[in-house]
């Protein structure tokens, strides 16, 4: 392989890794806090569509500030989408696995409506938005590739989350709630409901940021299939990392390589790219299997306790 | 009348696969296991059923659909009943595995955009006399025969759960596995059986989609019906009759679009596509606080 091609492939891998790291962080932080958020996909989509809408409105008028505004809006929108699931969990004891999956489908149809309706490009031919202004696009950091500054943001978010979970009081509350909500409640030190809501908000914000960065760094427009299931792959990313945010960076890059490789394989050898889902599922199952084997040996409970099932309080 | 008839017919048609999947999941959850991988059984059943119906008869198609669904559920069962892994995460992995496997196999065999496998769908069969009942006759008794299988399965499931010794044992496992084991019930074996049955029913539900409704396969065509079925189990309060009624409510929500179209309301079609998912959220929010799930549902992990 020529040096140039190798360079481009590396860029591709890291470009793919960027949303996977951010969405993987969203899942890892949530799972650590005992919140089984399967809704990173929907939160990512909502982040992508609101930030696109903002950039289409303001992109050319605000200059470079527009990117910052768009990314923040994407985070807020993702957090807001997750807040729906948080309220359903706290107030109505709805199993968050189901509510977040339902919200994923609602987000998907909302985008389908937007790109065929209010946000459709002016010629009304393609089901997508117009391209956002160049000033609202994230700058490329590696000449000759598509690698944009969003990758650096993803690494920074990973390190920040790693530090936050380990060293802050909020991080301690998060881990304690995730380890055993009942004990946390009884100990009286922790408002479990508030912690759960905060976990949802942070998780949603990270996923929303992933969506905003994907639009502003890679696609530059919104369309229906903007995510090839990043939010679902993120579950495998987070589990392989043992829910540790620092390791999420590494496992995100690994899965980025897998996905970039899978699409190259499909292009060159005709191997279906859906094969990567099979690999991801195998990774999750292997992690579950070894975890159960290890905890059987040490007789120690390591997995975060399941949130109460429906109906139980 | 002209607007109501297609609405009622559509209600029963949409409810049929949901009822199959939810009835199976009812038995699974009664044993204390929540199988989020039900979606995976649906999609495996859809592909298995299509291929089998394409080469064999319709009923062979449904049988293979069920076996395909049970096969993927077996993987879930092994992790949950022998390793006692987290049921939610295992179920999510199973769904991902099934979507990946079916997508890969389908593209490999039929090409990603190439000629899709088409079969002729199972035609509705009118039952004499019953189908001439005003209003509901056509909706309930002029359906493809697979729907009629449900009419037998629902009371059968009720009878088995509440009137037989093994049904009682299964419910005991779901309430308190330790007590059931102490009473000499093999809890893990009951759960294994329940999961395989649930997988079979989920597979048949996928088979209904392709064999009785669409006639072809598309990647991800299960479209969250497995998850909706889980919400139906909650709404139906883990009771076969309640679950059947809940499935009809969800069928009605999907069929509303026929009613609105005939009334000429120009609402975006995506709203109707999103409606069952929104309804699931509303139902879970409104119902879950007031119903009691099997006491050990989803809780038996790494003992």
XYZ file of C-alpha atoms in Angstrom:
616
model
C 0.000 0.000 0.000
C 1.333 3.424 -0.882
C 1.998 5.874 1.890
C -0.800 8.085 0.652
C -3.380 5.282 0.657
C -2.305 4.156 4.115
C -2.715 7.720 5.302
C -6.210 7.961 3.858
C -7.186 4.647 5.465
C -5.921 5.828 8.852
C -8.001 8.973 8.397
C -11.046 6.865 7.542
C -10.592 4.735 10.645
C -10.369 7.760 12.955
C -13.285 9.517 11.233
C -15.396 6.403 11.850
C -14.087 6.149 15.404
C -15.183 9.691 16.331
C -18.962 9.114 16.695
C -18.276 5.647 18.118
C -16.088 7.065 20.900
C -18.633 9.748 21.808
C -21.642 7.427 21.662
C -19.581 4.754 23.431
C -18.908 7.258 26.222
C -22.624 7.980 26.396
C -23.353 4.285 26.910
C -20.427 3.703 29.302
C -21.282 6.627 31.586
C -24.938 5.608 31.661
C -24.232 1.920 32.368
C -21.801 2.886 35.146
C -24.610 4.886 36.705
C -26.927 1.877 36.463
C -28.883 3.353 33.546
C -29.164 0.919 30.622
C -29.439 3.579 27.941
C -29.983 1.811 24.605
C -31.087 5.158 23.171
C -27.753 6.630 22.098
C -28.910 6.137 18.498
C -31.977 8.348 18.921
C -30.135 10.944 20.986
C -27.442 11.060 18.301
C -30.056 11.543 15.565
C -31.779 14.343 17.459
C -28.410 16.023 18.058
C -27.654 15.732 14.361
C -30.954 17.202 13.185
C -31.203 20.134 15.597
C -27.592 21.170 15.032
C -28.148 20.970 11.272
C -31.247 23.128 11.566
C -29.296 25.725 13.560
C -26.390 25.738 11.114
C -28.701 26.104 8.139
C -30.259 29.160 9.803
C -27.135 30.775 11.261
C -24.232 29.138 9.430
C -23.298 32.029 7.193
C -24.128 34.886 9.569
C -22.242 33.904 12.720
C -18.899 32.949 11.201
C -16.724 30.550 13.178
C -18.894 30.939 16.304
C -21.613 29.078 14.413
C -19.827 25.732 14.850
C -19.619 26.176 18.614
C -23.286 27.141 18.815
C -24.289 24.203 16.635
C -22.356 21.680 18.726
C -23.786 23.035 21.979
C -27.303 22.923 20.559
C -26.691 19.330 19.462
C -25.644 18.425 22.996
C -28.658 20.141 24.557
C -31.034 18.459 22.150
C -29.541 15.028 22.838
C -29.823 15.663 26.572
C -33.426 16.784 26.184
C -34.314 13.643 24.225
C -32.717 11.532 26.968
C -34.605 13.558 29.595
C -37.872 12.107 28.280
C -36.609 8.619 29.115
C -35.302 9.893 32.468
C -38.734 11.199 33.447
C -40.397 7.976 32.339
C -37.959 6.013 34.496
C -38.137 8.220 37.581
C -41.800 9.024 37.608
C -43.439 6.018 36.020
C -40.846 3.261 36.545
C -40.760 2.451 32.850
C -37.927 0.093 31.952
C -35.470 2.476 30.280
C -34.304 -0.164 27.814
C -37.725 -0.155 26.177
C -38.407 3.578 26.419
C -35.050 4.505 24.870
C -35.501 2.015 22.012
C -38.990 3.391 21.317
C -37.540 6.915 21.291
C -34.938 5.738 18.741
C -37.716 4.842 16.311
C -39.573 8.085 16.982
C -36.369 10.053 16.278
C -35.868 8.136 13.029
C -39.375 8.949 11.761
C -39.039 12.558 12.930
C -35.947 12.934 10.726
C -37.705 11.181 7.870
C -40.479 13.772 8.175
C -38.089 16.736 8.483
C -35.920 15.864 5.457
C -39.059 15.383 3.343
C -40.809 18.395 4.818
C -39.701 21.522 6.679
C -35.940 20.962 6.303
C -35.832 19.604 2.745
C -33.421 21.181 0.271
C -35.018 23.884 -1.920
C -35.358 21.841 -5.140
C -37.446 19.279 -3.190
C -35.963 16.361 -5.152
C -33.756 14.590 -2.621
C -34.861 13.583 0.887
C -32.111 15.593 2.565
C -31.277 19.131 3.698
C -29.076 21.634 1.882
C -25.349 21.552 2.605
C -24.339 23.660 5.574
C -22.123 26.726 4.961
C -18.356 26.056 4.780
C -17.822 28.344 7.768
C -19.980 26.005 9.857
C -17.961 22.920 8.902
C -15.388 21.445 11.262
C -11.795 22.043 10.046
C -9.738 19.119 8.744
C -6.703 18.398 10.910
C -4.817 15.943 8.706
C -4.073 17.130 5.185
C -5.130 14.626 2.512
C -7.730 12.890 4.708
C -11.232 13.651 5.944
C -10.043 13.630 9.563
C -11.593 16.644 11.298
C -11.170 18.321 14.659
C -14.140 16.395 16.040
C -11.772 13.485 16.683
C -9.751 15.654 19.096
C -13.009 16.671 20.808
C -13.952 13.001 21.195
C -10.575 12.188 22.817
C -10.940 15.206 25.112
C -14.449 14.124 26.093
C -13.132 10.633 26.849
C -10.344 11.923 29.089
C -12.698 14.346 30.834
C -15.238 11.588 31.491
C -12.490 9.275 32.761
C -11.261 11.936 35.179
C -14.774 12.920 36.201
C -15.965 9.408 36.995
C -12.845 8.632 39.040
C -12.138 11.855 40.871
C -15.257 13.917 41.423
C -18.043 13.644 43.983
C -20.563 13.386 41.154
C -18.553 10.517 39.698
C -18.598 8.754 43.051
C -22.378 9.154 43.343
C -22.728 7.827 39.817
C -20.708 4.701 40.551
C -22.422 4.085 43.867
C -25.881 4.423 42.321
C -24.875 2.080 39.537
C -23.362 -0.477 41.889
C -26.365 -0.688 44.188
C -29.221 1.842 44.026
C -30.952 0.431 47.074
C -27.872 0.724 49.274
C -27.259 4.230 47.933
C -30.806 5.218 48.799
C -30.753 3.641 52.238
C -27.385 5.162 53.101
C -29.196 8.464 52.592
C -26.193 10.036 50.956
C -27.607 10.061 47.505
C -30.709 11.270 45.768
C -31.001 8.327 43.395
C -33.651 9.980 41.210
C -31.547 13.088 40.709
C -28.434 11.045 39.983
C -30.361 8.945 37.464
C -31.645 12.090 35.744
C -28.147 13.578 35.595
C -26.750 10.349 34.186
C -29.379 10.436 31.437
C -28.645 14.104 30.675
C -24.874 13.607 30.432
C -25.301 10.463 28.377
C -27.757 12.164 26.015
C -25.487 15.201 25.656
C -22.544 13.002 24.639
C -24.638 11.142 22.077
C -26.109 14.424 20.800
C -22.584 15.787 20.390
C -21.688 12.689 18.362
C -24.553 13.463 15.977
C -23.706 17.158 15.687
C -20.044 16.362 14.998
C -20.951 13.736 12.385
C -22.993 16.301 10.442
C -20.515 19.153 10.808
C -17.404 17.079 10.187
C -18.427 14.400 7.698
C -21.801 14.582 5.960
C -22.428 18.392 5.992
C -26.129 17.689 5.449
C -28.895 15.768 7.156
C -30.475 12.695 5.600
C -32.281 9.641 6.926
C -29.455 7.125 7.079
C -27.005 9.518 8.673
C -26.122 6.883 11.283
C -25.410 3.289 10.270
C -26.366 2.293 13.803
C -23.587 4.113 15.693
C -25.751 4.148 18.817
C -26.050 0.348 18.809
C -22.404 -0.283 18.008
C -21.670 2.042 20.928
C -22.993 -0.631 23.297
C -20.330 -3.053 22.115
C -17.724 -0.274 22.267
C -18.604 0.522 25.887
C -18.798 -3.093 27.033
C -15.493 -4.052 25.438
C -13.960 -1.087 27.285
C -15.308 -2.454 30.559
C -17.323 0.809 30.834
C -14.076 2.692 31.483
C -14.139 6.013 29.543
C -10.393 5.954 28.874
C -10.637 2.482 27.355
C -13.664 3.607 25.332
C -11.248 5.727 23.274
C -9.226 2.626 22.414
C -12.202 0.380 21.776
C -13.874 3.138 19.720
C -10.817 3.244 17.458
C -10.826 -0.562 17.212
C -14.475 -0.589 16.139
C -13.781 2.343 13.820
C -11.168 0.147 12.142
C -13.644 -2.751 11.997
C -16.314 -0.590 10.356
C -13.933 1.133 7.957
C -12.559 -2.312 7.105
C -16.045 -3.717 6.643
C -17.067 -1.033 4.183
C -13.755 -1.451 2.318
C -14.386 -5.214 2.199
C -17.884 -4.665 0.852
C -16.524 -2.312 -1.811
C -13.602 -4.491 -2.866
C -14.633 -8.070 -2.069
C -18.434 -7.897 -1.842
C -18.515 -9.059 1.780
C -21.743 -7.665 3.284
C -21.016 -4.857 5.752
C -23.741 -6.157 8.090
C -21.184 -8.806 9.048
C -19.715 -6.212 11.404
C -22.873 -6.441 13.564
C -22.275 -10.156 13.952
C -18.730 -9.419 15.109
C -20.015 -6.775 17.533
C -22.617 -9.110 18.997
C -19.930 -11.770 19.405
C -17.765 -9.242 21.262
C -20.610 -8.419 23.671
C -21.363 -12.097 24.274
C -17.699 -12.942 24.854
C -17.388 -10.084 27.352
C -20.546 -11.280 29.145
C -19.289 -14.839 29.185
C -15.856 -14.040 30.601
C -17.344 -11.610 33.123
C -19.695 -14.260 34.427
C -16.847 -16.785 34.578
C -14.628 -14.367 36.490
C -17.302 -13.350 38.994
C -18.189 -16.987 39.563
C -14.599 -17.615 40.548
C -14.234 -14.623 42.820
C -17.840 -14.760 44.072
C -17.960 -11.035 43.704
C -20.823 -9.153 42.111
C -19.340 -6.964 39.411
C -22.117 -6.134 36.991
C -24.163 -3.035 37.807
C -27.464 -4.145 39.256
C -30.400 -4.084 36.905
C -32.834 -1.245 37.308
C -36.037 -2.497 38.912
C -38.194 -4.361 36.420
C -41.540 -2.939 35.336
C -44.000 -2.616 38.157
C -41.476 -2.974 40.925
C -40.658 0.250 42.712
C -69.209 1.528 7.245
C -66.905 1.737 4.219
C -64.317 3.498 6.358
C -64.655 1.336 9.458
C -64.391 -2.058 7.723
C -60.828 -1.654 6.360
C -59.805 -0.153 9.704
C -61.019 -3.196 11.663
C -59.552 -5.597 9.124
C -56.221 -3.758 9.342
C -56.371 -3.839 13.124
C -56.564 -7.637 13.250
C -53.982 -8.018 10.477
C -51.410 -5.814 12.231
C -52.199 -7.359 15.595
C -51.567 -10.941 14.429
C -47.733 -10.980 14.437
C -47.681 -8.828 17.594
C -49.988 -11.279 19.360
C -47.823 -14.291 18.427
C -44.670 -12.610 19.723
C -46.327 -11.199 22.848
C -48.011 -14.486 23.763
C -44.625 -16.232 23.653
C -42.979 -13.462 25.657
C -45.777 -13.714 28.240
C -44.726 -17.288 29.000
C -41.055 -16.231 29.084
C -41.702 -13.376 31.501
C -43.900 -15.574 33.673
C -40.783 -17.688 34.197
C -38.926 -14.605 35.443
C -36.930 -13.899 32.295
C -37.238 -10.808 30.102
C -36.045 -11.546 26.572
C -35.226 -8.271 24.793
C -33.766 -10.488 22.037
C -37.321 -11.252 20.907
C -36.736 -8.788 18.067
C -33.930 -11.097 16.918
C -36.268 -14.093 16.838
C -38.693 -12.101 14.695
C -36.132 -11.187 12.063
C -34.690 -14.730 11.975
C -38.203 -16.116 11.627
C -38.890 -13.705 8.781
C -35.888 -14.857 6.747
C -36.190 -18.546 7.660
C -39.904 -18.505 6.936
C -39.479 -16.800 3.578
C -36.842 -19.239 2.353
C -38.761 -22.297 3.602
C -42.068 -21.089 2.183
C -40.322 -20.370 -1.104
C -39.148 -23.990 -1.413
C -41.833 -25.830 0.524
C -45.408 -25.146 1.510
C -46.780 -22.251 3.508
C -47.091 -24.326 6.664
C -43.537 -25.624 6.321
C -42.620 -21.945 6.114
C -44.256 -21.150 9.441
C -42.646 -24.184 11.092
C -39.159 -23.249 9.900
C -39.840 -19.616 10.887
C -40.585 -20.807 14.419
C -37.510 -23.040 14.521
C -35.323 -20.153 13.285
C -36.685 -17.959 16.054
C -36.097 -20.665 18.654
C -32.538 -21.241 17.379
C -31.453 -17.656 18.035
C -33.325 -17.693 21.359
C -31.270 -20.758 22.316
C -28.130 -18.590 22.345
C -29.911 -16.172 24.684
C -31.090 -19.082 26.830
C -27.594 -20.511 27.227
C -26.183 -17.198 28.440
C -29.095 -16.466 30.735
C -29.826 -19.871 32.268
C -26.322 -21.273 32.587
C -24.062 -18.227 32.877
C -26.723 -15.996 34.476
C -25.562 -13.030 32.399
C -27.390 -9.727 32.521
C -30.594 -10.439 30.587
C -30.972 -6.971 29.093
C -27.454 -6.776 27.689
C -27.598 -10.367 26.423
C -30.928 -9.671 24.730
C -29.535 -6.558 23.055
C -26.585 -8.568 21.738
C -28.948 -11.253 20.406
C -30.962 -8.646 18.497
C -27.768 -7.206 17.007
C -26.542 -10.715 16.145
C -29.820 -11.617 14.442
C -30.022 -8.378 12.441
C -26.402 -8.867 11.335
C -26.804 -12.551 10.470
C -30.004 -12.119 8.473
C -28.678 -9.049 6.675
C -25.430 -10.804 5.785
C -27.056 -14.048 4.653
C -29.668 -12.246 2.590
C -27.143 -10.005 0.841
C -24.789 -12.923 0.316
C -27.432 -15.109 -1.313
C -29.582 -12.562 -3.121
C -27.188 -9.639 -3.585
C -27.519 -6.293 -1.867
C -29.777 -4.762 -4.501
C -30.402 -7.754 -6.740
C -33.577 -9.711 -7.328
C -35.353 -10.137 -4.025
C -36.942 -13.480 -3.233
C -40.677 -13.180 -3.755
C -43.350 -15.601 -2.616
C -47.093 -15.474 -3.075
C -48.673 -14.553 0.238
C -51.108 -16.676 2.188
C -54.604 -15.671 1.085
C -57.426 -14.819 3.505
C -59.926 -17.600 4.092
C -63.497 -16.685 5.010
C -65.144 -18.849 7.630
C -68.772 -19.445 6.655
C -71.453 -17.970 8.928
C -68.967 -16.379 11.361
C -67.593 -14.054 8.695
C -71.079 -12.713 8.033
C -71.451 -11.325 11.551
C -71.996 -7.587 11.059
C -69.024 -5.250 11.613
C -66.532 -7.662 13.224
C -67.226 -10.779 11.148
C -65.050 -9.817 8.200
C -62.309 -8.418 10.446
C -62.032 -11.504 12.646
C -63.021 -14.360 10.330
C -61.830 -13.406 6.857
C -58.112 -13.468 7.681
C -55.238 -15.708 6.551
C -55.542 -19.086 8.349
C -52.458 -18.415 10.533
C -54.566 -15.869 12.432
C -57.034 -18.609 13.343
C -54.202 -20.582 14.980
C -54.004 -17.736 17.490
C -57.661 -18.157 18.407
C -56.744 -21.618 19.714
C -53.376 -20.721 21.206
C -54.606 -17.869 23.405
C -57.100 -19.908 25.467
C -54.661 -22.830 25.445
C -51.932 -20.655 26.985
C -54.393 -19.413 29.602
C -55.466 -22.972 30.440
C -51.882 -24.205 30.687
C -50.692 -21.315 32.887
C -53.570 -21.390 35.358
C -54.995 -24.898 35.228
C -52.054 -27.272 35.006
C -49.380 -28.328 37.458
C -46.510 -27.417 35.136
C -48.074 -23.993 34.491
C -48.155 -23.377 38.212
C -44.519 -24.461 38.505
C -43.523 -22.022 35.752
C -45.262 -19.151 37.512
C -43.619 -20.134 40.784
C -40.190 -19.922 39.124
C -41.030 -16.390 37.974
C -42.124 -15.310 41.418
C -39.452 -16.921 43.559
C -36.944 -19.252 41.925
C -35.282 -20.223 45.222
C -38.598 -21.356 46.673
C -39.457 -23.203 43.470
C -36.106 -25.005 43.546
C -36.673 -25.898 47.192
C -40.004 -27.391 46.155
C -38.208 -29.612 43.663
C -38.820 -27.596 40.480
C -35.923 -27.381 38.052
C -36.056 -23.604 37.654
C -33.383 -23.279 34.977
C -34.989 -26.006 32.876
C -38.374 -24.283 33.030
C -36.765 -21.007 31.988
C -34.921 -22.721 29.148
C -38.160 -24.242 27.890
C -40.008 -20.946 28.198
C -37.296 -19.055 26.298
C -37.310 -21.611 23.470
C -41.108 -21.452 23.251
C -40.956 -17.636 23.255
C -38.335 -17.748 20.506
C -40.492 -20.122 18.447
C -43.504 -17.829 18.765
C -41.350 -14.800 17.903
C -40.122 -16.670 14.841
C -43.682 -17.450 13.767
C -44.476 -13.737 14.198
C -41.662 -12.953 11.758
C -43.032 -15.662 9.471
C -46.442 -14.004 9.537
C -44.858 -10.766 8.306
C -43.338 -12.338 5.208
C -45.668 -15.275 4.481
C -49.061 -13.732 5.267
C -48.384 -10.053 4.653
C -45.418 -8.799 2.626
C -44.267 -11.770 0.556
C -40.614 -10.742 0.651
C -37.769 -9.967 3.043
C -36.126 -6.634 3.804
C -33.259 -5.980 6.175
C -34.535 -4.918 9.579
C -38.156 -5.508 8.556
C -39.021 -6.554 12.120
C -38.801 -2.773 12.797
C -39.039 -2.903 16.570
C -42.097 -5.185 16.705
C -40.273 -7.387 19.218
C -39.947 -4.436 21.568
C -43.553 -3.418 21.004
C -44.559 -6.984 21.882
C -42.755 -6.592 25.210
C -44.794 -3.465 25.921
C -47.933 -5.413 24.980
C -47.081 -8.019 27.623
C -46.976 -5.250 30.245
C -50.220 -3.694 29.035
C -51.839 -7.142 29.009
C -50.674 -7.676 32.580
C -48.809 -10.916 31.846
C -52.142 -12.628 31.139
C -52.814 -14.376 27.768
C -56.290 -12.872 27.321
C -55.123 -9.417 28.392
C -52.184 -9.688 26.014
C -54.490 -10.559 23.113
C -56.610 -7.477 23.815
C -53.493 -5.310 24.172
C -52.236 -6.579 20.800
C -55.530 -5.472 19.237
C -55.094 -1.985 20.723
C -51.661 -1.721 19.110
C -53.024 -3.087 15.872
C -55.682 -0.398 15.955
C -53.063 2.324 16.480
C -51.211 1.187 13.354
C -54.414 0.816 11.368
C -55.562 4.359 12.235
C -53.834 5.534 9.065
C -56.427 3.738 6.908
C -59.162 5.530 8.807
C -57.497 8.941 8.523
C -56.637 8.439 4.868
C -60.237 7.616 4.041
C -61.336 10.722 5.922
C -58.939 12.741 3.788
C -56.818 14.121 6.621
C -53.464 15.148 5.168
C -51.278 14.176 8.098
C -47.649 13.173 7.398
C -47.335 9.409 7.029
C -44.338 9.349 9.355
C -46.710 10.255 12.178
C -48.555 6.974 11.697
C -45.305 5.071 11.469
C -44.208 6.603 14.783
C -47.587 6.131 16.447
C -47.121 2.549 17.755
C -43.833 3.565 19.390
C -45.391 6.660 20.972
C -48.311 4.560 22.137
C -45.866 2.083 23.712
C -44.333 4.928 25.718
C -47.714 6.246 26.824
C -48.945 2.800 27.762
C -45.854 1.936 29.761
C -46.009 5.285 31.562
C -49.679 4.909 32.336
C -49.758 1.241 33.236
C -46.496 0.085 34.772
C -46.929 1.832 38.081
C -50.196 0.007 38.700
C -49.530 -3.570 37.617
C -47.360 -6.150 39.282
C -44.762 -7.999 37.262
C -43.593 -11.515 38.170
C -41.548 -10.813 41.284
C -38.182 -12.082 40.086
C -38.503 -10.744 36.514
C -35.077 -9.984 35.070
C -33.356 -10.313 38.405
C -31.714 -13.705 38.483
C -28.103 -12.954 37.656
C -24.804 -14.593 38.491
C -25.822 -16.424 41.647
